């Protein structure tokens, strides 16, 4: 019998957003629809540059008095500073919480009752499991008391990579790529109906003109994969860049940002893909709503 598993994600932190204008503030700023977050209790979104690239991203917990943003701890202070810059005279409180308040992930079972803090099903992909925000020591104790087995942050990363769900700072750097490149449009991270937000015009144009050529997809190999940042080549020409990777038994899995048109052209020619000297297969995620291009444009 498989037991539920949990891991403390020390690399994630929390920002509290509260106040009478918190909903309006976020709705005009981030990529996801905050009205839908209010209805479901959870969301996934990003704050973009005016040019439409991902400046920060986060999962969102709805709370009684506002929201919690679950985001990389390394950039938490920068995110809080940027949100404060946009606040102007809005009646909004913005606070980066202390390190004893954080994120625990659980998967392999629905452990939600009796857990301190806030619990959501991962809004990107339900198969990833639950995320728990709040006092991490108490959350871990409650999950273990409920029968869940403790695991490491690396175990959770393997779980995530197995579903080919990309993560910022592990698979891509901030300010480098667009939401479509990171599959945010596929993972419930972008609204195309709610109206304006920072960078919205560029993102909408990519959606309506179907100009997204780069995508995060799965990489599979028979041998261990090299370090993140290694180019994936076909006939000696780059078609993508490897992000995070993991070993699961005899399987070696990774996530890569790939030019689908270039990869399709190489596939049509029967070319082999390699990452460093490791032969790899490029596979579209099961949840992806996009496919290989019907015709390749390698400009």
PDB file of C-alpha atoms in Angstrom:
ATOM      1  CA  UNK A   1       0.000   0.000   0.000  1.00  0.00           C
ATOM      2  CA  UNK A   2       1.377   3.395  -1.005  1.00  0.00           C
ATOM      3  CA  UNK A   3       1.538   6.034   1.722  1.00  0.00           C
ATOM      4  CA  UNK A   4       1.063   9.767   1.142  1.00  0.00           C
ATOM      5  CA  UNK A   5       4.318  11.715   1.102  1.00  0.00           C
ATOM      6  CA  UNK A   6       5.200  15.246   2.150  1.00  0.00           C
ATOM      7  CA  UNK A   7       8.194  17.533   1.795  1.00  0.00           C
ATOM      8  CA  UNK A   8       9.110  20.889   3.274  1.00  0.00           C
ATOM      9  CA  UNK A   9       9.961  23.225   0.389  1.00  0.00           C
ATOM     10  CA  UNK A  10      12.590  25.380   2.042  1.00  0.00           C
ATOM     11  CA  UNK A  11      13.131  27.222  -1.237  1.00  0.00           C
ATOM     12  CA  UNK A  12       9.607  28.691  -1.173  1.00  0.00           C
ATOM     13  CA  UNK A  13       8.347  31.616   0.881  1.00  0.00           C
ATOM     14  CA  UNK A  14       5.127  33.547   1.454  1.00  0.00           C
ATOM     15  CA  UNK A  15       3.953  37.089   0.874  1.00  0.00           C
ATOM     16  CA  UNK A  16       0.722  38.217   2.515  1.00  0.00           C
ATOM     17  CA  UNK A  17      -1.534  40.556   0.513  1.00  0.00           C
ATOM     18  CA  UNK A  18      -4.482  41.975   2.448  1.00  0.00           C
ATOM     19  CA  UNK A  19      -6.666  45.033   2.775  1.00  0.00           C
ATOM     20  CA  UNK A  20      -9.965  46.243   1.303  1.00  0.00           C
ATOM     21  CA  UNK A  21      -8.479  46.776  -2.180  1.00  0.00           C
ATOM     22  CA  UNK A  22      -6.332  43.625  -2.349  1.00  0.00           C
ATOM     23  CA  UNK A  23      -8.503  41.907  -4.966  1.00  0.00           C
ATOM     24  CA  UNK A  24      -8.658  44.935  -7.250  1.00  0.00           C
ATOM     25  CA  UNK A  25      -4.916  45.522  -6.796  1.00  0.00           C
ATOM     26  CA  UNK A  26      -3.937  42.015  -7.902  1.00  0.00           C
ATOM     27  CA  UNK A  27      -6.585  41.772 -10.624  1.00  0.00           C
ATOM     28  CA  UNK A  28      -5.058  44.749 -12.456  1.00  0.00           C
ATOM     29  CA  UNK A  29      -1.502  43.481 -12.026  1.00  0.00           C
ATOM     30  CA  UNK A  30      -1.108  39.707 -12.477  1.00  0.00           C
ATOM     31  CA  UNK A  31      -1.782  37.238 -15.292  1.00  0.00           C
ATOM     32  CA  UNK A  32      -4.470  35.100 -13.657  1.00  0.00           C
ATOM     33  CA  UNK A  33      -8.103  35.979 -12.926  1.00  0.00           C
ATOM     34  CA  UNK A  34      -8.365  36.853  -9.230  1.00  0.00           C
ATOM     35  CA  UNK A  35     -12.164  36.477  -9.344  1.00  0.00           C
ATOM     36  CA  UNK A  36     -11.601  32.805 -10.192  1.00  0.00           C
ATOM     37  CA  UNK A  37      -9.071  32.555  -7.357  1.00  0.00           C
ATOM     38  CA  UNK A  38     -11.743  33.893  -5.009  1.00  0.00           C
ATOM     39  CA  UNK A  39     -14.196  31.254  -6.266  1.00  0.00           C
ATOM     40  CA  UNK A  40     -11.828  28.258  -6.177  1.00  0.00           C
ATOM     41  CA  UNK A  41      -9.495  29.245  -3.343  1.00  0.00           C
ATOM     42  CA  UNK A  42      -6.311  28.874  -5.382  1.00  0.00           C
ATOM     43  CA  UNK A  43      -4.522  30.163  -8.454  1.00  0.00           C
ATOM     44  CA  UNK A  44      -1.292  30.330 -10.399  1.00  0.00           C
ATOM     45  CA  UNK A  45      -0.033  33.528 -11.932  1.00  0.00           C
ATOM     46  CA  UNK A  46       2.824  35.857 -12.692  1.00  0.00           C
ATOM     47  CA  UNK A  47       3.837  39.479 -12.636  1.00  0.00           C
ATOM     48  CA  UNK A  48       5.278  40.386 -16.028  1.00  0.00           C
ATOM     49  CA  UNK A  49       7.564  43.039 -17.413  1.00  0.00           C
ATOM     50  CA  UNK A  50       5.857  45.598 -19.679  1.00  0.00           C
ATOM     51  CA  UNK A  51       7.375  43.580 -22.541  1.00  0.00           C
ATOM     52  CA  UNK A  52       5.425  40.508 -21.421  1.00  0.00           C
ATOM     53  CA  UNK A  53       8.220  38.408 -19.894  1.00  0.00           C
ATOM     54  CA  UNK A  54       7.930  36.644 -16.524  1.00  0.00           C
ATOM     55  CA  UNK A  55       9.349  38.881 -13.805  1.00  0.00           C
ATOM     56  CA  UNK A  56       8.008  36.826 -10.866  1.00  0.00           C
ATOM     57  CA  UNK A  57       5.611  33.903 -10.617  1.00  0.00           C
ATOM     58  CA  UNK A  58       3.634  32.429  -7.714  1.00  0.00           C
ATOM     59  CA  UNK A  59       0.857  30.166  -6.567  1.00  0.00           C
ATOM     60  CA  UNK A  60      -1.977  31.967  -4.768  1.00  0.00           C
ATOM     61  CA  UNK A  61      -3.899  30.929  -1.668  1.00  0.00           C
ATOM     62  CA  UNK A  62      -7.154  32.728  -0.891  1.00  0.00           C
ATOM     63  CA  UNK A  63      -7.371  33.605   2.800  1.00  0.00           C
ATOM     64  CA  UNK A  64     -10.047  35.124   5.000  1.00  0.00           C
ATOM     65  CA  UNK A  65      -8.571  38.628   4.690  1.00  0.00           C
ATOM     66  CA  UNK A  66      -6.742  38.472   1.356  1.00  0.00           C
ATOM     67  CA  UNK A  67      -4.145  36.246  -0.287  1.00  0.00           C
ATOM     68  CA  UNK A  68      -0.878  34.414   0.249  1.00  0.00           C
ATOM     69  CA  UNK A  69       1.626  34.313  -2.619  1.00  0.00           C
ATOM     70  CA  UNK A  70       3.810  31.179  -2.679  1.00  0.00           C
ATOM     71  CA  UNK A  71       6.982  32.150  -4.547  1.00  0.00           C
ATOM     72  CA  UNK A  72      10.743  31.371  -4.588  1.00  0.00           C
ATOM     73  CA  UNK A  73      12.320  32.474  -1.323  1.00  0.00           C
ATOM     74  CA  UNK A  74      15.445  33.783  -3.081  1.00  0.00           C
ATOM     75  CA  UNK A  75      13.408  36.473  -4.827  1.00  0.00           C
ATOM     76  CA  UNK A  76      10.726  37.021  -2.192  1.00  0.00           C
ATOM     77  CA  UNK A  77      12.055  40.386  -1.006  1.00  0.00           C
ATOM     78  CA  UNK A  78      12.317  41.592  -4.617  1.00  0.00           C
ATOM     79  CA  UNK A  79       8.722  40.533  -5.305  1.00  0.00           C
ATOM     80  CA  UNK A  80       7.463  42.328  -2.189  1.00  0.00           C
ATOM     81  CA  UNK A  81       9.394  45.446  -3.231  1.00  0.00           C
ATOM     82  CA  UNK A  82       7.946  45.371  -6.756  1.00  0.00           C
ATOM     83  CA  UNK A  83       4.397  44.895  -5.461  1.00  0.00           C
ATOM     84  CA  UNK A  84       4.915  47.842  -3.112  1.00  0.00           C
ATOM     85  CA  UNK A  85       6.077  49.910  -6.098  1.00  0.00           C
ATOM     86  CA  UNK A  86       2.746  49.231  -7.832  1.00  0.00           C
ATOM     87  CA  UNK A  87       0.646  49.821  -4.719  1.00  0.00           C
ATOM     88  CA  UNK A  88       0.651  53.631  -4.965  1.00  0.00           C
ATOM     89  CA  UNK A  89      -2.296  54.796  -2.805  1.00  0.00           C
ATOM     90  CA  UNK A  90      -4.227  51.519  -2.855  1.00  0.00           C
ATOM     91  CA  UNK A  91      -5.468  50.280   0.531  1.00  0.00           C
ATOM     92  CA  UNK A  92      -3.344  47.156   0.446  1.00  0.00           C
ATOM     93  CA  UNK A  93      -0.989  45.556   2.969  1.00  0.00           C
ATOM     94  CA  UNK A  94       2.077  43.749   1.536  1.00  0.00           C
ATOM     95  CA  UNK A  95       4.239  41.674   3.868  1.00  0.00           C
ATOM     96  CA  UNK A  96       6.919  39.040   3.288  1.00  0.00           C
ATOM     97  CA  UNK A  97       6.383  36.483   6.060  1.00  0.00           C
ATOM     98  CA  UNK A  98       9.124  35.067   8.285  1.00  0.00           C
ATOM     99  CA  UNK A  99      10.876  31.787   7.473  1.00  0.00           C
ATOM    100  CA  UNK A 100       8.795  29.782   9.960  1.00  0.00           C
ATOM    101  CA  UNK A 101       5.855  30.489   7.644  1.00  0.00           C
ATOM    102  CA  UNK A 102       6.299  28.626   4.386  1.00  0.00           C
ATOM    103  CA  UNK A 103       5.230  25.841   2.062  1.00  0.00           C
ATOM    104  CA  UNK A 104       4.908  22.078   2.461  1.00  0.00           C
ATOM    105  CA  UNK A 105       3.910  19.880  -0.485  1.00  0.00           C
ATOM    106  CA  UNK A 106       2.064  16.577  -0.086  1.00  0.00           C
ATOM    107  CA  UNK A 107       1.202  14.015  -2.746  1.00  0.00           C
ATOM    108  CA  UNK A 108       0.000  10.453  -3.136  1.00  0.00           C
ATOM    109  CA  UNK A 109      -3.064  11.027  -0.931  1.00  0.00           C
ATOM    110  CA  UNK A 110      -5.571  13.736  -0.099  1.00  0.00           C
ATOM    111  CA  UNK A 111      -4.482  14.896   3.346  1.00  0.00           C
ATOM    112  CA  UNK A 112      -6.400  18.108   3.925  1.00  0.00           C
ATOM    113  CA  UNK A 113      -8.417  17.832   7.131  1.00  0.00           C
ATOM    114  CA  UNK A 114      -6.772  18.747  10.424  1.00  0.00           C
ATOM    115  CA  UNK A 115      -3.732  20.367   8.761  1.00  0.00           C
ATOM    116  CA  UNK A 116      -2.812  23.835  10.112  1.00  0.00           C
ATOM    117  CA  UNK A 117      -2.701  26.851   7.839  1.00  0.00           C
ATOM    118  CA  UNK A 118      -4.116  26.917   4.319  1.00  0.00           C
ATOM    119  CA  UNK A 119      -4.314  23.906   1.968  1.00  0.00           C
ATOM    120  CA  UNK A 120      -4.940  23.935  -1.776  1.00  0.00           C
ATOM    121  CA  UNK A 121      -4.801  21.424  -4.588  1.00  0.00           C
ATOM    122  CA  UNK A 122      -1.996  22.539  -6.881  1.00  0.00           C
ATOM    123  CA  UNK A 123      -3.771  24.812  -9.381  1.00  0.00           C
ATOM    124  CA  UNK A 124      -1.286  24.049 -12.151  1.00  0.00           C
ATOM    125  CA  UNK A 125      -1.991  20.312 -12.263  1.00  0.00           C
ATOM    126  CA  UNK A 126      -4.035  18.373  -9.715  1.00  0.00           C
ATOM    127  CA  UNK A 127      -1.754  15.339 -10.082  1.00  0.00           C
ATOM    128  CA  UNK A 128       1.019  17.310  -8.363  1.00  0.00           C
ATOM    129  CA  UNK A 129      -0.951  17.013  -5.104  1.00  0.00           C
ATOM    130  CA  UNK A 130      -1.549  19.583  -2.362  1.00  0.00           C
ATOM    131  CA  UNK A 131       0.310  22.592  -1.093  1.00  0.00           C
ATOM    132  CA  UNK A 132       0.082  23.696   2.541  1.00  0.00           C
ATOM    133  CA  UNK A 133       0.919  27.267   3.555  1.00  0.00           C
ATOM    134  CA  UNK A 134       1.522  28.382   7.123  1.00  0.00           C
ATOM    135  CA  UNK A 135       3.620  27.363  10.136  1.00  0.00           C
ATOM    136  CA  UNK A 136       5.802  24.700   8.502  1.00  0.00           C
ATOM    137  CA  UNK A 137       6.808  22.919  11.714  1.00  0.00           C
ATOM    138  CA  UNK A 138       3.175  22.420  12.730  1.00  0.00           C
ATOM    139  CA  UNK A 139       2.151  21.421   9.204  1.00  0.00           C
ATOM    140  CA  UNK A 140       4.867  18.751   9.000  1.00  0.00           C
ATOM    141  CA  UNK A 141       3.917  17.369  12.411  1.00  0.00           C
ATOM    142  CA  UNK A 142       0.240  17.176  11.435  1.00  0.00           C
ATOM    143  CA  UNK A 143       0.966  15.465   8.110  1.00  0.00           C
ATOM    144  CA  UNK A 144       3.199  12.881   9.766  1.00  0.00           C
ATOM    145  CA  UNK A 145       0.558  12.262  12.446  1.00  0.00           C
ATOM    146  CA  UNK A 146      -1.949  11.684   9.625  1.00  0.00           C
ATOM    147  CA  UNK A 147       0.227   8.898   8.224  1.00  0.00           C
ATOM    148  CA  UNK A 148       2.230  10.726   5.555  1.00  0.00           C
ATOM    149  CA  UNK A 149       5.887   9.845   5.095  1.00  0.00           C
ATOM    150  CA  UNK A 150       8.505  12.625   5.141  1.00  0.00           C
ATOM    151  CA  UNK A 151      10.542  13.171   1.994  1.00  0.00           C
ATOM    152  CA  UNK A 152      13.032  15.712   0.719  1.00  0.00           C
ATOM    153  CA  UNK A 153      12.690  18.748  -1.501  1.00  0.00           C
ATOM    154  CA  UNK A 154      14.574  16.753  -4.137  1.00  0.00           C
ATOM    155  CA  UNK A 155      11.931  14.010  -3.930  1.00  0.00           C
ATOM    156  CA  UNK A 156       9.255  16.599  -4.654  1.00  0.00           C
ATOM    157  CA  UNK A 157      11.300  17.940  -7.573  1.00  0.00           C
ATOM    158  CA  UNK A 158      11.423  14.418  -9.022  1.00  0.00           C
ATOM    159  CA  UNK A 159       7.651  14.168  -8.602  1.00  0.00           C
ATOM    160  CA  UNK A 160       7.178  17.498 -10.411  1.00  0.00           C
ATOM    161  CA  UNK A 161       9.620  16.702 -13.218  1.00  0.00           C
ATOM    162  CA  UNK A 162       7.835  13.395 -13.777  1.00  0.00           C
ATOM    163  CA  UNK A 163       4.774  15.406 -14.810  1.00  0.00           C
ATOM    164  CA  UNK A 164       6.897  17.852 -16.868  1.00  0.00           C
ATOM    165  CA  UNK A 165       5.603  20.881 -14.951  1.00  0.00           C
ATOM    166  CA  UNK A 166       8.249  23.615 -15.203  1.00  0.00           C
ATOM    167  CA  UNK A 167       9.322  25.738 -12.258  1.00  0.00           C
ATOM    168  CA  UNK A 168      10.969  29.135 -12.231  1.00  0.00           C
ATOM    169  CA  UNK A 169      14.653  29.367 -11.277  1.00  0.00           C
ATOM    170  CA  UNK A 170      14.979  25.602 -11.792  1.00  0.00           C
ATOM    171  CA  UNK A 171      13.898  25.487 -15.447  1.00  0.00           C
ATOM    172  CA  UNK A 172      14.169  29.119 -16.488  1.00  0.00           C
ATOM    173  CA  UNK A 173      15.399  32.462 -15.218  1.00  0.00           C
ATOM    174  CA  UNK A 174      13.172  35.421 -14.529  1.00  0.00           C
ATOM    175  CA  UNK A 175      12.913  38.155 -17.195  1.00  0.00           C
ATOM    176  CA  UNK A 176      14.066  35.688 -19.892  1.00  0.00           C
ATOM    177  CA  UNK A 177      10.899  34.066 -21.244  1.00  0.00           C
ATOM    178  CA  UNK A 178       7.213  34.663 -21.935  1.00  0.00           C
ATOM    179  CA  UNK A 179       4.341  32.887 -20.107  1.00  0.00           C
ATOM    180  CA  UNK A 180       3.614  30.763 -23.211  1.00  0.00           C
ATOM    181  CA  UNK A 181       7.247  29.583 -23.231  1.00  0.00           C
ATOM    182  CA  UNK A 182       6.796  28.339 -19.656  1.00  0.00           C
ATOM    183  CA  UNK A 183       3.425  26.701 -20.525  1.00  0.00           C
ATOM    184  CA  UNK A 184       1.596  29.014 -18.140  1.00  0.00           C
ATOM    185  CA  UNK A 185      -1.288  29.243 -20.605  1.00  0.00           C
ATOM    186  CA  UNK A 186      -1.598  25.437 -20.378  1.00  0.00           C
ATOM    187  CA  UNK A 187      -1.269  25.286 -16.588  1.00  0.00           C
ATOM    188  CA  UNK A 188      -4.040  27.728 -15.626  1.00  0.00           C
ATOM    189  CA  UNK A 189      -1.639  30.629 -15.162  1.00  0.00           C
ATOM    190  CA  UNK A 190      -2.973  33.131 -17.701  1.00  0.00           C
ATOM    191  CA  UNK A 191      -6.422  34.619 -18.258  1.00  0.00           C
ATOM    192  CA  UNK A 192      -7.281  35.824 -21.755  1.00  0.00           C
ATOM    193  CA  UNK A 193     -10.675  37.221 -20.766  1.00  0.00           C
ATOM    194  CA  UNK A 194     -10.246  39.290 -17.606  1.00  0.00           C
ATOM    195  CA  UNK A 195      -8.865  42.482 -19.141  1.00  0.00           C
ATOM    196  CA  UNK A 196      -5.683  44.458 -18.736  1.00  0.00           C
ATOM    197  CA  UNK A 197      -2.647  43.704 -16.585  1.00  0.00           C
ATOM    198  CA  UNK A 198       1.057  44.478 -16.921  1.00  0.00           C
ATOM    199  CA  UNK A 199       2.368  42.900 -20.146  1.00  0.00           C
ATOM    200  CA  UNK A 200      -1.111  41.777 -21.226  1.00  0.00           C
ATOM    201  CA  UNK A 201      -0.937  43.097 -24.792  1.00  0.00           C
ATOM    202  CA  UNK A 202       2.113  41.006 -25.686  1.00  0.00           C
ATOM    203  CA  UNK A 203       0.702  37.842 -24.118  1.00  0.00           C
ATOM    204  CA  UNK A 204      -2.674  38.276 -25.835  1.00  0.00           C
ATOM    205  CA  UNK A 205      -0.972  38.853 -29.188  1.00  0.00           C
ATOM    206  CA  UNK A 206       1.001  35.606 -28.821  1.00  0.00           C
ATOM    207  CA  UNK A 207      -2.194  33.754 -27.983  1.00  0.00           C
ATOM    208  CA  UNK A 208      -4.362  35.105 -30.785  1.00  0.00           C
ATOM    209  CA  UNK A 209      -1.664  34.965 -33.460  1.00  0.00           C
ATOM    210  CA  UNK A 210      -0.433  31.530 -32.285  1.00  0.00           C
ATOM    211  CA  UNK A 211       3.156  32.795 -32.368  1.00  0.00           C
ATOM    212  CA  UNK A 212       4.472  30.773 -29.408  1.00  0.00           C
ATOM    213  CA  UNK A 213       7.224  28.602 -30.873  1.00  0.00           C
ATOM    214  CA  UNK A 214       9.130  27.788 -27.681  1.00  0.00           C
ATOM    215  CA  UNK A 215       7.618  25.401 -25.136  1.00  0.00           C
ATOM    216  CA  UNK A 216       8.672  23.540 -22.011  1.00  0.00           C
ATOM    217  CA  UNK A 217       8.430  19.815 -22.742  1.00  0.00           C
ATOM    218  CA  UNK A 218       9.678  16.531 -21.313  1.00  0.00           C
ATOM    219  CA  UNK A 219      13.118  15.037 -21.987  1.00  0.00           C
ATOM    220  CA  UNK A 220      13.775  11.314 -21.549  1.00  0.00           C
ATOM    221  CA  UNK A 221      17.073   9.468 -21.686  1.00  0.00           C
ATOM    222  CA  UNK A 222      18.595   6.059 -20.966  1.00  0.00           C
ATOM    223  CA  UNK A 223      21.595   7.706 -19.273  1.00  0.00           C
ATOM    224  CA  UNK A 224      21.889  10.463 -16.658  1.00  0.00           C
ATOM    225  CA  UNK A 225      21.266  13.930 -18.041  1.00  0.00           C
ATOM    226  CA  UNK A 226      23.847  16.742 -17.832  1.00  0.00           C
ATOM    227  CA  UNK A 227      23.541  20.000 -15.926  1.00  0.00           C
ATOM    228  CA  UNK A 228      20.778  22.521 -16.422  1.00  0.00           C
ATOM    229  CA  UNK A 229      21.626  24.991 -19.165  1.00  0.00           C
ATOM    230  CA  UNK A 230      23.109  22.353 -21.491  1.00  0.00           C
ATOM    231  CA  UNK A 231      21.973  22.733 -25.091  1.00  0.00           C
ATOM    232  CA  UNK A 232      19.961  20.045 -26.855  1.00  0.00           C
ATOM    233  CA  UNK A 233      21.258  19.530 -30.384  1.00  0.00           C
ATOM    234  CA  UNK A 234      20.000  17.907 -33.575  1.00  0.00           C
ATOM    235  CA  UNK A 235      22.526  17.504 -36.405  1.00  0.00           C
ATOM    236  CA  UNK A 236      24.816  19.761 -34.404  1.00  0.00           C
ATOM    237  CA  UNK A 237      22.292  22.611 -34.284  1.00  0.00           C
ATOM    238  CA  UNK A 238      20.607  23.813 -31.058  1.00  0.00           C
ATOM    239  CA  UNK A 239      16.890  23.146 -30.708  1.00  0.00           C
ATOM    240  CA  UNK A 240      16.506  23.695 -26.974  1.00  0.00           C
ATOM    241  CA  UNK A 241      18.027  24.036 -23.514  1.00  0.00           C
ATOM    242  CA  UNK A 242      17.791  21.576 -20.628  1.00  0.00           C
ATOM    243  CA  UNK A 243      16.331  22.719 -17.325  1.00  0.00           C
ATOM    244  CA  UNK A 244      15.931  20.562 -14.223  1.00  0.00           C
ATOM    245  CA  UNK A 245      16.328  16.779 -14.374  1.00  0.00           C
ATOM    246  CA  UNK A 246      16.023  13.744 -12.145  1.00  0.00           C
ATOM    247  CA  UNK A 247      16.719  10.029 -11.980  1.00  0.00           C
ATOM    248  CA  UNK A 248      13.789   7.729 -11.191  1.00  0.00           C
ATOM    249  CA  UNK A 249      15.008   4.152 -11.056  1.00  0.00           C
ATOM    250  CA  UNK A 250      16.403   3.388 -14.487  1.00  0.00           C
ATOM    251  CA  UNK A 251      14.624   6.387 -16.016  1.00  0.00           C
ATOM    252  CA  UNK A 252      16.261   9.765 -16.522  1.00  0.00           C
ATOM    253  CA  UNK A 253      13.811  12.617 -16.955  1.00  0.00           C
ATOM    254  CA  UNK A 254      14.136  16.315 -17.527  1.00  0.00           C
ATOM    255  CA  UNK A 255      12.346  19.445 -18.648  1.00  0.00           C
ATOM    256  CA  UNK A 256      13.626  21.569 -21.508  1.00  0.00           C
ATOM    257  CA  UNK A 257      12.714  24.773 -23.295  1.00  0.00           C
ATOM    258  CA  UNK A 258      12.497  23.666 -26.936  1.00  0.00           C
ATOM    259  CA  UNK A 259      11.879  25.402 -30.243  1.00  0.00           C
ATOM    260  CA  UNK A 260       9.074  23.157 -31.458  1.00  0.00           C
ATOM    261  CA  UNK A 261       9.469  24.158 -35.103  1.00  0.00           C
ATOM    262  CA  UNK A 262      13.190  23.382 -35.157  1.00  0.00           C
ATOM    263  CA  UNK A 263      12.681  20.119 -33.288  1.00  0.00           C
ATOM    264  CA  UNK A 264       9.881  19.134 -35.687  1.00  0.00           C
ATOM    265  CA  UNK A 265      12.107  19.802 -38.704  1.00  0.00           C
ATOM    266  CA  UNK A 266      14.828  17.644 -37.169  1.00  0.00           C
ATOM    267  CA  UNK A 267      12.348  14.845 -36.374  1.00  0.00           C
ATOM    268  CA  UNK A 268      11.042  14.916 -39.934  1.00  0.00           C
ATOM    269  CA  UNK A 269      14.592  14.442 -41.214  1.00  0.00           C
ATOM    270  CA  UNK A 270      15.167  11.522 -38.833  1.00  0.00           C
ATOM    271  CA  UNK A 271      17.846  13.401 -36.871  1.00  0.00           C
ATOM    272  CA  UNK A 272      18.884  12.241 -33.413  1.00  0.00           C
ATOM    273  CA  UNK A 273      18.693  14.555 -30.413  1.00  0.00           C
ATOM    274  CA  UNK A 274      21.579  14.760 -27.951  1.00  0.00           C
ATOM    275  CA  UNK A 275      22.206  16.731 -24.765  1.00  0.00           C
ATOM    276  CA  UNK A 276      25.970  16.900 -24.290  1.00  0.00           C
ATOM    277  CA  UNK A 277      26.750  13.334 -25.428  1.00  0.00           C
ATOM    278  CA  UNK A 278      23.526  11.832 -24.053  1.00  0.00           C
ATOM    279  CA  UNK A 279      20.921  10.689 -26.621  1.00  0.00           C
ATOM    280  CA  UNK A 280      17.501  12.041 -25.637  1.00  0.00           C
ATOM    281  CA  UNK A 281      13.868  11.845 -26.690  1.00  0.00           C
ATOM    282  CA  UNK A 282      11.686  14.942 -26.705  1.00  0.00           C
ATOM    283  CA  UNK A 283       8.129  14.217 -25.542  1.00  0.00           C
ATOM    284  CA  UNK A 284       5.109  16.494 -25.234  1.00  0.00           C
ATOM    285  CA  UNK A 285       3.498  16.396 -21.750  1.00  0.00           C
ATOM    286  CA  UNK A 286       0.244  14.460 -21.425  1.00  0.00           C
ATOM    287  CA  UNK A 287      -1.557  17.618 -20.282  1.00  0.00           C
ATOM    288  CA  UNK A 288      -0.332  19.766 -23.176  1.00  0.00           C
ATOM    289  CA  UNK A 289      -2.951  21.336 -25.414  1.00  0.00           C
ATOM    290  CA  UNK A 290      -0.317  22.100 -28.040  1.00  0.00           C
ATOM    291  CA  UNK A 291       1.261  19.686 -30.535  1.00  0.00           C
ATOM    292  CA  UNK A 292       4.171  19.533 -32.898  1.00  0.00           C
ATOM    293  CA  UNK A 293       3.796  22.111 -35.686  1.00  0.00           C
ATOM    294  CA  UNK A 294       2.331  20.760 -38.901  1.00  0.00           C
ATOM    295  CA  UNK A 295       5.022  22.585 -40.846  1.00  0.00           C
ATOM    296  CA  UNK A 296       8.389  23.678 -39.578  1.00  0.00           C
ATOM    297  CA  UNK A 297       9.497  27.312 -39.573  1.00  0.00           C
ATOM    298  CA  UNK A 298      13.150  27.402 -38.657  1.00  0.00           C
ATOM    299  CA  UNK A 299      13.822  31.118 -39.060  1.00  0.00           C
TER     300      UNK A 299
END
